[in-house]
XYZ file of C-alpha atoms in Angstrom:
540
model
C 6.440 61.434 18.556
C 6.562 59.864 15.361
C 3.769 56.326 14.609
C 3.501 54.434 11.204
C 2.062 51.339 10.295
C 3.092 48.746 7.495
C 1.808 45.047 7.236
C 3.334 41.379 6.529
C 2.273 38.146 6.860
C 3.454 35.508 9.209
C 3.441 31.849 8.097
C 1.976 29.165 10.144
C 2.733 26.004 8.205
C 0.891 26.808 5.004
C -1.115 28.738 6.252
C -0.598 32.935 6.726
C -1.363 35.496 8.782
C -1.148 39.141 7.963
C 0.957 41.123 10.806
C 0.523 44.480 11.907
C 4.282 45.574 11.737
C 3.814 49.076 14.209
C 6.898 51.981 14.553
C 6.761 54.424 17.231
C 9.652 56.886 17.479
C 9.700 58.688 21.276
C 12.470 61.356 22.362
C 14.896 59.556 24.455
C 18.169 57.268 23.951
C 18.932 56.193 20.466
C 17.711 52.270 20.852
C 15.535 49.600 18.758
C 12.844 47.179 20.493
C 11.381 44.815 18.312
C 8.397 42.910 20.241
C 6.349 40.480 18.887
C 7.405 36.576 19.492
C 10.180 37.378 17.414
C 12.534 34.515 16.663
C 16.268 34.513 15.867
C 16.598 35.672 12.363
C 13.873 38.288 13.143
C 15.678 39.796 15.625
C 18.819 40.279 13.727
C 16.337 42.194 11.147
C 17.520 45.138 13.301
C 20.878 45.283 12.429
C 19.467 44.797 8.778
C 16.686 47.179 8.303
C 18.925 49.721 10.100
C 22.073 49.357 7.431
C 19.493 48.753 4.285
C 18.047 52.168 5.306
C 21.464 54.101 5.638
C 22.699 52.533 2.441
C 19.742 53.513 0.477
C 20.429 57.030 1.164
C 17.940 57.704 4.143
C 18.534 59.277 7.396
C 18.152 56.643 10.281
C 15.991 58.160 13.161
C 18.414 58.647 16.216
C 15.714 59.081 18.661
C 14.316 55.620 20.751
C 12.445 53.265 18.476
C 10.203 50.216 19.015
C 8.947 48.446 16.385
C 5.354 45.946 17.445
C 4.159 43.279 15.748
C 0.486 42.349 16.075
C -1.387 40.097 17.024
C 1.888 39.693 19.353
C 0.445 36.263 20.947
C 1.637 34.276 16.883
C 5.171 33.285 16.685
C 7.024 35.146 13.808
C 9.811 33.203 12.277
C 12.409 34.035 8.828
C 13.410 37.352 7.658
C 10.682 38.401 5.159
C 9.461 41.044 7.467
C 12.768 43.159 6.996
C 10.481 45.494 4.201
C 7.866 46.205 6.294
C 9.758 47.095 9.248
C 12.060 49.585 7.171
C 8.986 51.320 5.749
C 7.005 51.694 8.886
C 10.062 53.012 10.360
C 10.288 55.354 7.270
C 7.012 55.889 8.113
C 7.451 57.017 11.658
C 10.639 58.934 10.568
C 8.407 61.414 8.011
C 10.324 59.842 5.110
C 7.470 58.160 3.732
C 3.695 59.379 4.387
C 2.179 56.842 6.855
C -1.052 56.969 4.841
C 0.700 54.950 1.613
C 2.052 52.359 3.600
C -1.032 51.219 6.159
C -2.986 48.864 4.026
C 0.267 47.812 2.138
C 1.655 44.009 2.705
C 5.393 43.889 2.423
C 7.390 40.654 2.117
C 10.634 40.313 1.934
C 14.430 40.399 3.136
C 16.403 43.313 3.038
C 20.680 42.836 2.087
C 22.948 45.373 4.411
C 23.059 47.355 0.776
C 19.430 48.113 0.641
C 18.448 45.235 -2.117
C 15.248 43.295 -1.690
C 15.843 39.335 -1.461
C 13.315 36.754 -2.277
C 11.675 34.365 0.643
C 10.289 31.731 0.777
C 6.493 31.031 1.182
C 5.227 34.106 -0.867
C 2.491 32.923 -2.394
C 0.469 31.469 0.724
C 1.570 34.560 1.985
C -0.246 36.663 -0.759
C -3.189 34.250 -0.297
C -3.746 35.048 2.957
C -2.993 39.233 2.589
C -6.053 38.788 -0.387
C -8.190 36.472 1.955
C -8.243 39.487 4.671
C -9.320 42.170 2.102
C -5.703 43.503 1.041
C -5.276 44.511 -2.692
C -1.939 45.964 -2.672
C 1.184 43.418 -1.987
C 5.281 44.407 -2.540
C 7.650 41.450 -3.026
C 10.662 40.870 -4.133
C 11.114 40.913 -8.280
C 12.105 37.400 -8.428
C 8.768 36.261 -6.744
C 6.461 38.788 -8.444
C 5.380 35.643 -10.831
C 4.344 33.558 -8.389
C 2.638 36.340 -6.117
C 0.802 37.219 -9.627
C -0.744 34.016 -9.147
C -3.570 35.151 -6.655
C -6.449 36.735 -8.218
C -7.451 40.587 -7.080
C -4.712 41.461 -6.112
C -2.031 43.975 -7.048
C 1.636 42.724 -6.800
C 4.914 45.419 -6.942
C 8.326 43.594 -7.643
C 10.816 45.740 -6.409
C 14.382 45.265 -6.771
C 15.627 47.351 -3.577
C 14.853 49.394 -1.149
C 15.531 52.491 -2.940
C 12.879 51.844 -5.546
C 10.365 51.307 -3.395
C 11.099 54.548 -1.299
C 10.930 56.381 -4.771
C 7.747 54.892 -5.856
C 5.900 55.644 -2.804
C 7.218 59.169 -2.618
C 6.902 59.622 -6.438
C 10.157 60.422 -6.992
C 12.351 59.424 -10.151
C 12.739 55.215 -9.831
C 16.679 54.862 -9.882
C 18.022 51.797 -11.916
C 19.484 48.957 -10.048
C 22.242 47.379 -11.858
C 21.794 43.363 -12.486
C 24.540 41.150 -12.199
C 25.574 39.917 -15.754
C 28.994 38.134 -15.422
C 27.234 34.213 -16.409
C 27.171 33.394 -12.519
C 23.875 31.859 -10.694
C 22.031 34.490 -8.923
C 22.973 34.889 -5.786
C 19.518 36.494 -4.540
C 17.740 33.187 -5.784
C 19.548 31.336 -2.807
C 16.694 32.289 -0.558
C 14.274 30.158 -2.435
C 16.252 26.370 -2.212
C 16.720 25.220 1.046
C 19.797 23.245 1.207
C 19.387 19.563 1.286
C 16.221 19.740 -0.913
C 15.024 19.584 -4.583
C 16.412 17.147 -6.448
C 17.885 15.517 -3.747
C 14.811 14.832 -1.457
C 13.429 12.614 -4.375
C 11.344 14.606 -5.113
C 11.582 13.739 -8.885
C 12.245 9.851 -10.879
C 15.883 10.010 -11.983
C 15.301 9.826 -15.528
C 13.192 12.725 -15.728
C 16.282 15.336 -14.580
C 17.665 15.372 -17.489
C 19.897 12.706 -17.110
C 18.057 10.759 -19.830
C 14.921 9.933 -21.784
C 11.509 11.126 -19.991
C 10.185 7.775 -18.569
C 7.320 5.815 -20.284
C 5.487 2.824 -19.442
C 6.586 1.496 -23.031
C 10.117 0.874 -21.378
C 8.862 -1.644 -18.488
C 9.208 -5.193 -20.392
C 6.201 -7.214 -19.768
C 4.267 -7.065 -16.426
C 0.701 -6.785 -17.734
C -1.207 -7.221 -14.299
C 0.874 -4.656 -12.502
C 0.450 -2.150 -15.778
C -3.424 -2.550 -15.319
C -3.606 -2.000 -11.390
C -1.322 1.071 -11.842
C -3.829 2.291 -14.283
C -6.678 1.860 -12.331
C -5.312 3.756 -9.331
C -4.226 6.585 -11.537
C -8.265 6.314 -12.645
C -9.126 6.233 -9.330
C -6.559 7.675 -6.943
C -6.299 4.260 -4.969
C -3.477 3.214 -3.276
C -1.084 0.269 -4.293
C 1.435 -2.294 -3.125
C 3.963 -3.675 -5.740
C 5.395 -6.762 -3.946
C 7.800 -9.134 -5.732
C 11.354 -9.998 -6.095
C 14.017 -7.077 -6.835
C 14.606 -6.483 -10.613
C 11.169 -7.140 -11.953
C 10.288 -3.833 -12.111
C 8.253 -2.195 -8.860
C 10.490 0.722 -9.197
C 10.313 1.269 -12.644
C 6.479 1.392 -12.878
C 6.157 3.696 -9.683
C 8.249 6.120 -11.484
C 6.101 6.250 -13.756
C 2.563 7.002 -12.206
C 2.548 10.827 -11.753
C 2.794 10.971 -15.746
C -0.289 9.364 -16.001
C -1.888 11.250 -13.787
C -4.059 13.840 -14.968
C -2.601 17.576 -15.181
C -3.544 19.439 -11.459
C -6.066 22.090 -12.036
C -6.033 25.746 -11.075
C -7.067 25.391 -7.217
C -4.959 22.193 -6.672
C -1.505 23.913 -8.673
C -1.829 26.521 -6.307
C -2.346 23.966 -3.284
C 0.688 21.953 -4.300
C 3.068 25.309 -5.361
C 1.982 26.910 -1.605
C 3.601 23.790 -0.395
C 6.742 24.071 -2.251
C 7.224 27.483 -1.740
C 6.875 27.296 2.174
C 9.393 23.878 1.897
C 12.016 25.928 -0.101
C 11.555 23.655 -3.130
C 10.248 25.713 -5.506
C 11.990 25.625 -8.592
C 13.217 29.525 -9.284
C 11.607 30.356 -12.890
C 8.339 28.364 -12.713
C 6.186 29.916 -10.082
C 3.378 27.385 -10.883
C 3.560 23.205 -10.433
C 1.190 22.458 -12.888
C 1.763 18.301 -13.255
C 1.461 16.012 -10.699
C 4.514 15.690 -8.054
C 6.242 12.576 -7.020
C 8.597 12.126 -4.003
C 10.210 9.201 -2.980
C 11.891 9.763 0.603
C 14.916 7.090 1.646
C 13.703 3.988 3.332
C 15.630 5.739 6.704
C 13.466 8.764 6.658
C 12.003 9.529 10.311
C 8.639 9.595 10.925
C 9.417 14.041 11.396
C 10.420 13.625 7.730
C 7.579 11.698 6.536
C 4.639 13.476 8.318
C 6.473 17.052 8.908
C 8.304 18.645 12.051
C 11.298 20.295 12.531
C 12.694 22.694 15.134
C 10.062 25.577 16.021
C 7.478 25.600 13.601
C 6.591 22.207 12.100
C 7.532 22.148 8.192
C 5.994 19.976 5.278
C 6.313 16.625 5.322
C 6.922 13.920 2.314
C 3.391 13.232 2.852
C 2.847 16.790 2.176
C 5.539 17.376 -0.694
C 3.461 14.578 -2.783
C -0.287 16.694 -2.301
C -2.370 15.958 -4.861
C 0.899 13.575 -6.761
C 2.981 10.109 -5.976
C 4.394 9.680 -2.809
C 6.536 5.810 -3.279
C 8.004 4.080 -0.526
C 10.892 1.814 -2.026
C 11.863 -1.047 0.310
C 8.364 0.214 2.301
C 9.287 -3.239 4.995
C 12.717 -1.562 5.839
C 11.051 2.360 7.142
C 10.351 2.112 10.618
C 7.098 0.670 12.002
C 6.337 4.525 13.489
C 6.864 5.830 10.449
C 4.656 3.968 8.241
C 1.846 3.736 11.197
C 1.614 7.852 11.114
C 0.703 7.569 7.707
C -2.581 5.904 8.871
C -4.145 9.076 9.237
C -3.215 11.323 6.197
C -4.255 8.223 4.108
C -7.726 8.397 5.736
C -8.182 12.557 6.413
C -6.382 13.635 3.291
C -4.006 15.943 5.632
C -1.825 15.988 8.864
C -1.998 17.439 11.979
C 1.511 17.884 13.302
C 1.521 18.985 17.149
C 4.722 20.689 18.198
C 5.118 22.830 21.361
C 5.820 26.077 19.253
C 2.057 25.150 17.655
C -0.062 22.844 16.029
C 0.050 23.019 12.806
C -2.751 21.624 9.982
C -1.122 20.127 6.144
C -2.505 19.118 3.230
C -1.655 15.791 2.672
C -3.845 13.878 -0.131
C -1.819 11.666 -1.890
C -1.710 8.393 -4.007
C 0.404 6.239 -1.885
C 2.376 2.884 -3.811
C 4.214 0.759 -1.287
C 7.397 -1.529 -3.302
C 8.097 -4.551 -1.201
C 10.454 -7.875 -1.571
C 9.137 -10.912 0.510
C 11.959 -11.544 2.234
C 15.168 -9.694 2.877
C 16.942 -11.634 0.361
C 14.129 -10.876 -1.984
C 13.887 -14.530 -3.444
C 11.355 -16.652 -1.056
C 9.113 -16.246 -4.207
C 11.163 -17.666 -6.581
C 11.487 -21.018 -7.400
C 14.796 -22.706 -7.131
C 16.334 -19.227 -6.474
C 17.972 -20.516 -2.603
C 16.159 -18.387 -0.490
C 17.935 -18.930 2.939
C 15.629 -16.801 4.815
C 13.846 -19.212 7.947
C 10.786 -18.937 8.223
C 10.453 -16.787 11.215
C 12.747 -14.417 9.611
C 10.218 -14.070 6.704
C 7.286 -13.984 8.978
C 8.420 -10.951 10.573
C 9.712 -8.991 7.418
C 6.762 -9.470 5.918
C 5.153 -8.353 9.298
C 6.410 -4.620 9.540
C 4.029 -3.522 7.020
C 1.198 -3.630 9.615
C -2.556 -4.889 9.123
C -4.454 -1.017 9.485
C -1.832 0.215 7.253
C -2.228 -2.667 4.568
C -6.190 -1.963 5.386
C -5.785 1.279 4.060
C -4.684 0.020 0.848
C -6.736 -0.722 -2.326
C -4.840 -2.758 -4.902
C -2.346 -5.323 -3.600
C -0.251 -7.015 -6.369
C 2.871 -9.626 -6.764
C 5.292 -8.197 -9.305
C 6.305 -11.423 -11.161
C 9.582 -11.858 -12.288
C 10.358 -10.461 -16.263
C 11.003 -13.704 -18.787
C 13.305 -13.666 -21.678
C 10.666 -12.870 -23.915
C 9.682 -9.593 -23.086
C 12.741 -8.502 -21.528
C 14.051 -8.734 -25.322
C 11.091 -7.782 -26.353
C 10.276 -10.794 -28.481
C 7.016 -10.280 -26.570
C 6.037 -6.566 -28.220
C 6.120 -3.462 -26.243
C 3.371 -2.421 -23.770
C 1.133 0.672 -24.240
C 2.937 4.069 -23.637
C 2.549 6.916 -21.383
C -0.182 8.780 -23.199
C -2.660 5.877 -24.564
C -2.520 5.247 -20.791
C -2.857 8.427 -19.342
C -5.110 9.455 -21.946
C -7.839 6.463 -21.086
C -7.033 7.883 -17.101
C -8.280 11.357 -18.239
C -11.177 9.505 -19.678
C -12.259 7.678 -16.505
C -11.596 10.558 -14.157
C -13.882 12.989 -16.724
C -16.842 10.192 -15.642
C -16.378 9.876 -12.677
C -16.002 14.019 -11.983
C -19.585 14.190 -13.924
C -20.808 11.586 -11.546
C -19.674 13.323 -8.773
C -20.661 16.707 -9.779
C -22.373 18.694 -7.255
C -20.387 17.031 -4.142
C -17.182 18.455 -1.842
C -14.980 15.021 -4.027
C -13.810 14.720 -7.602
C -12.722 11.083 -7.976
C -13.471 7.387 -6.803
C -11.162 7.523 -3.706
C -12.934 10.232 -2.064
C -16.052 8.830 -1.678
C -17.551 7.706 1.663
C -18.978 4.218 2.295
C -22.700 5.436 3.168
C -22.654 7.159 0.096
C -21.519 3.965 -2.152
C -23.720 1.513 0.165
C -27.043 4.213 -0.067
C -27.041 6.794 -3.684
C -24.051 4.833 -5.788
C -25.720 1.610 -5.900
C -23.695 -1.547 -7.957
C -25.820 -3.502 -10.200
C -28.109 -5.968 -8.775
C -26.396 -9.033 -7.462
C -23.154 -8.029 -8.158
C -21.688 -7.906 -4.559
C -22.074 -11.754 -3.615
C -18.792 -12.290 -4.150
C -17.923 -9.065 -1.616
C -20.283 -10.200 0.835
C -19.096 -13.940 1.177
C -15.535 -12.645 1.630
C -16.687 -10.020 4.268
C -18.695 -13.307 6.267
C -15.423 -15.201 6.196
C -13.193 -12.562 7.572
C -11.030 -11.720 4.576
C -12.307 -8.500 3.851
C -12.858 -5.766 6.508
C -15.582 -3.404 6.880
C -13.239 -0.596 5.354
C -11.905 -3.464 2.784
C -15.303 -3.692 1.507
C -15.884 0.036 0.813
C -12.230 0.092 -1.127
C -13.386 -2.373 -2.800
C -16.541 -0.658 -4.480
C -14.335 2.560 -4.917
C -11.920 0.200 -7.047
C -15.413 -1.521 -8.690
C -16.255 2.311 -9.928
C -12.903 3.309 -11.255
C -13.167 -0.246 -13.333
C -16.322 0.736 -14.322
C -15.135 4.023 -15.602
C -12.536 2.455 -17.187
C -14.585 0.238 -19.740
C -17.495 3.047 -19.878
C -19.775 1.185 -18.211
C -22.813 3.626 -15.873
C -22.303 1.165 -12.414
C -20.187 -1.729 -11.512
C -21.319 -5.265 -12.091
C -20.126 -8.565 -11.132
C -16.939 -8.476 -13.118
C -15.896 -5.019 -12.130
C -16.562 -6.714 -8.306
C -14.261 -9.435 -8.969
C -11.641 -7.501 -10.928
C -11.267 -4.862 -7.722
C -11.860 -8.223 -5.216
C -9.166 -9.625 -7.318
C -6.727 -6.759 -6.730
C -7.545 -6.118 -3.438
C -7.090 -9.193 -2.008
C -4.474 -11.028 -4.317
C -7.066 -14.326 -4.733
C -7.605 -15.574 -8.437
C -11.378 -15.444 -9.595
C -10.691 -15.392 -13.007
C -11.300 -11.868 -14.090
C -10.264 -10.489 -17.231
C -6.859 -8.354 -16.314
C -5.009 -8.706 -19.464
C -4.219 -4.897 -20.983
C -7.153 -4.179 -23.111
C -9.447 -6.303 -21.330
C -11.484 -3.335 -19.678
């Protein structure tokens, strides 16, 4: 009786756990078990693993084999457990020596001619092999960047099977042949899930290389808008563009994740163990580095938005956009679930997505910006424009973006529409990209040395008690907030955006606390009411 012992990790949403994969070989009728919670494409690995081993020139054990995998009670799902299970079988079978495979995780899929294809999901994977003591991983060569990624731990790209036999036996390495006629690779079609990328909106238009990189110098006028866009890039605060179409809501949205700070090392490996698990991982750059944006369709289900899925629950949008832009264009026309399950990602910074197959936890923190017309016909705003729209009709459009969601957002602000002037630019040109971004990198630097020493990093994050208690305003400077929270037109939660917006002001002009005109500029924004604040660009 033969035993060997290989691991792998299975992947519960973004999270992984590292899997025993277990071969016994017993005298008896040639047969292979695999037990485990196996799922479909698992349990065709036997018809893989057993051609990948007889095509790499090994002897397939004809004796009754059944193959574990513990802990048995966690669903496995995809095929990146092929690798392990061939070895440990190996193992079992005296081809390789069980003692140089046991503390070895092995990802990845195995063709019916013995190469090694990439999977999705490797570097959560990796993370979790190095977060239960593991120092010695084997992937796939086209995901040996991105597995190179976690710290400690030492990654082996191998291009089949047959390498990796010959390395662990120390045996001559053959050369595997790469395919140079000019095609795509074919092995990189296990990283893109079909429908994805691109597609999802998961990137502005103009930045795929269909034309110039976008820059805030190309919207034509719109200085309010401009400013609140820059203070909840300061601040990571949420917005609502609301106006008629064509003035520009898209436009500036677009542009938001390029002023956005660059993601540092712990959240560009949040945000790429996303992508990889989603299957939108761009092949070649194993690290997202700037800030993502996705912009789902306006008939996205609330599965889409939040994540689900057959099975195991997936990412979401909400999770596609961690730590970048998530935009909802036409936000009135998703449906009223859908935008009320964003209530608690906007609040928790994740999602808990509840599925029979599991319940799954996913990071979620994102800067939201909501694009809305007032009516359907988009011109109840505009004067002498014929808006047909009765009133009734208006009422309830303007009704499906519910109170608790509209709660949960900071800046609220009517998108006028462009004049002559600047849309000819008679008017000048606004600021550009990086004088804006560059004055956000500014703010956020304050407000991280502020915050030093606590679990958040910008404005947004903060709690009430702790802006009511230790992050006192200047004296006298929240009259204005209190009279509005005695009348009724700010909330309890309205009030505590409303300091968080006062701070990221603040930060913008350099100032060491709020005072009365960083109040009214934030009450100004939050709740659409002129009080005369200075919002002109340059003003703060």
């Amino acid at each position: 009786m033969g035993y060997a012992r290989a691991c792998s990790v299975a992947l519960v949403g973004v999270e992984g756990v590292v899997v025993e994969v277990q071969a016994d070989l017993e005298p008896g009728v040639a047969a292979f078990t695999l037990v485990g919670l196996p799922d479909k494409s698992l349990i065709e690995s036997r018809d893989r693993v057993r051609a990948a081993v007889v095509n790499s020139g090994a002897d397939w054990p004809q004796k009754k084999l059944t193959v574990g995998l513990s802990p048995a009670s966690v669903p496995k799902s995809g095929s990146g457990f092929d690798l392990a299970v061939a070895c440990a079988v190996l193992g079992a079978a005296e081809r390789l020596d069980p003692a140089a495979i046991a503390d070895v995780v092995m990802i990845g899929e195995l063709g019916l001619d013995g190469r090694v294809r990439p999977v999705r999901g490797v570097l959560p994977a990796v993370l979790a092999a190095a977060e239960a003591g593991y120092q010695q991983v084997v992937v796939p060569e086209q995901t040996a960047g991105e597995a190179a990624l976690v710290p400690g731990v030492s990654v082996l790209g191998v291009r089949s099977l047959r390498q990796l036999i010959a390395i662990l036996c120390d045996e001559p390495v053959p050369d595997e042949p790469v395919d140079g006629r000019g095609r795509p690779d074919a092995m990189l079609a296990g990283l893109m899930v079909p429908g994805t990328g691109l597609g999802a909106g998961l990137a502005p238009a103009s930045s795929r290389g269909e034309g110039h990189t976008p820059d805030l110098a190309d919207v034509a006028g719109q200085p309010r808008p401009r400013k609140a866009l820059e203070v909840a890039a300061a601040g990571g605060h949420h917005l609502l563009f609301s106006g008629p179409p064509g003035a520009g809501k898209t436009m500036l949205a677009e542009r938001l994740s390029a002023v956005l700070p660059p993601l540092t090392r712990q959240e560009s490996l949040e945000v790429t163990a996303v992508h990889s698990v989603a299957g939108i991982l761009p092949p070649g750059e194993p690290l997202v580095s700037r800030a993502p944006y996705c912009a789902p369709h306006h008939s996205a289900t609330m599965q889409s938005l939040v994540g689900g899925g057959n099975g195991m629950p997936r990412p979401g949008a909400v999770s596609l956009a961690h730590r970048g832009v998530l935009f909802l264009d036409e936000a009135p026309e998703f449906s009223g679930k859908a935008l009320d399950a964003l209530r608690q990602p906007l609040e928790s910074g994740h999602v808990v997505v509840a599925r029979a197959a599991g319940v799954v936890r996913l990071p979620a923190r994102f800067l939201m910006v909501l694009a809305a017309n007032p009516c359907p016909c988009g011109r109840h705003s505009l004067t002498g424009a014929g808006c047909e729209c009765p009133p009734s009709v208006v009422r309830r459009y303007q009704a499906r973006l519910s109170g608790p969601l509209l709660d949960r957002v900071d800046l609220r602000v009517e998108v006028e529409p462009v004049d002559r002037a600047d849309l000819l630019e008679q008017g000048g040109r606004g600021e550009s990209t990086a004088v804006v971004a560059a004055r956000v990198r500014e703010a956020r630097a304050r407000a991280a040395e502020r915050l030093a020493g606590t679990p958040w990093t910008t404005n947004s994050e903060v709690p009430g008690h702790e802006l009511r208690t230790r992050l006192l305003a200047a004296p006298g400077a929240l009259a204005a907030a209190e009279r509005d929270l005695e009348r009724g037109i700010l909330t309890a939660r309205g009030l505590d955006r409303v300091l968080r917006v006062a701070w990221t002001v603040a930060d913008l002009r350099g100032a060491p606390r709020p005072e009365d005109r960083d109040i009214a500029v934030a009450l100004e924004l939050r709740t659409g009411i002129q009080r005369g604040a200075p919002m002109e660009m340059g003003a703060l």
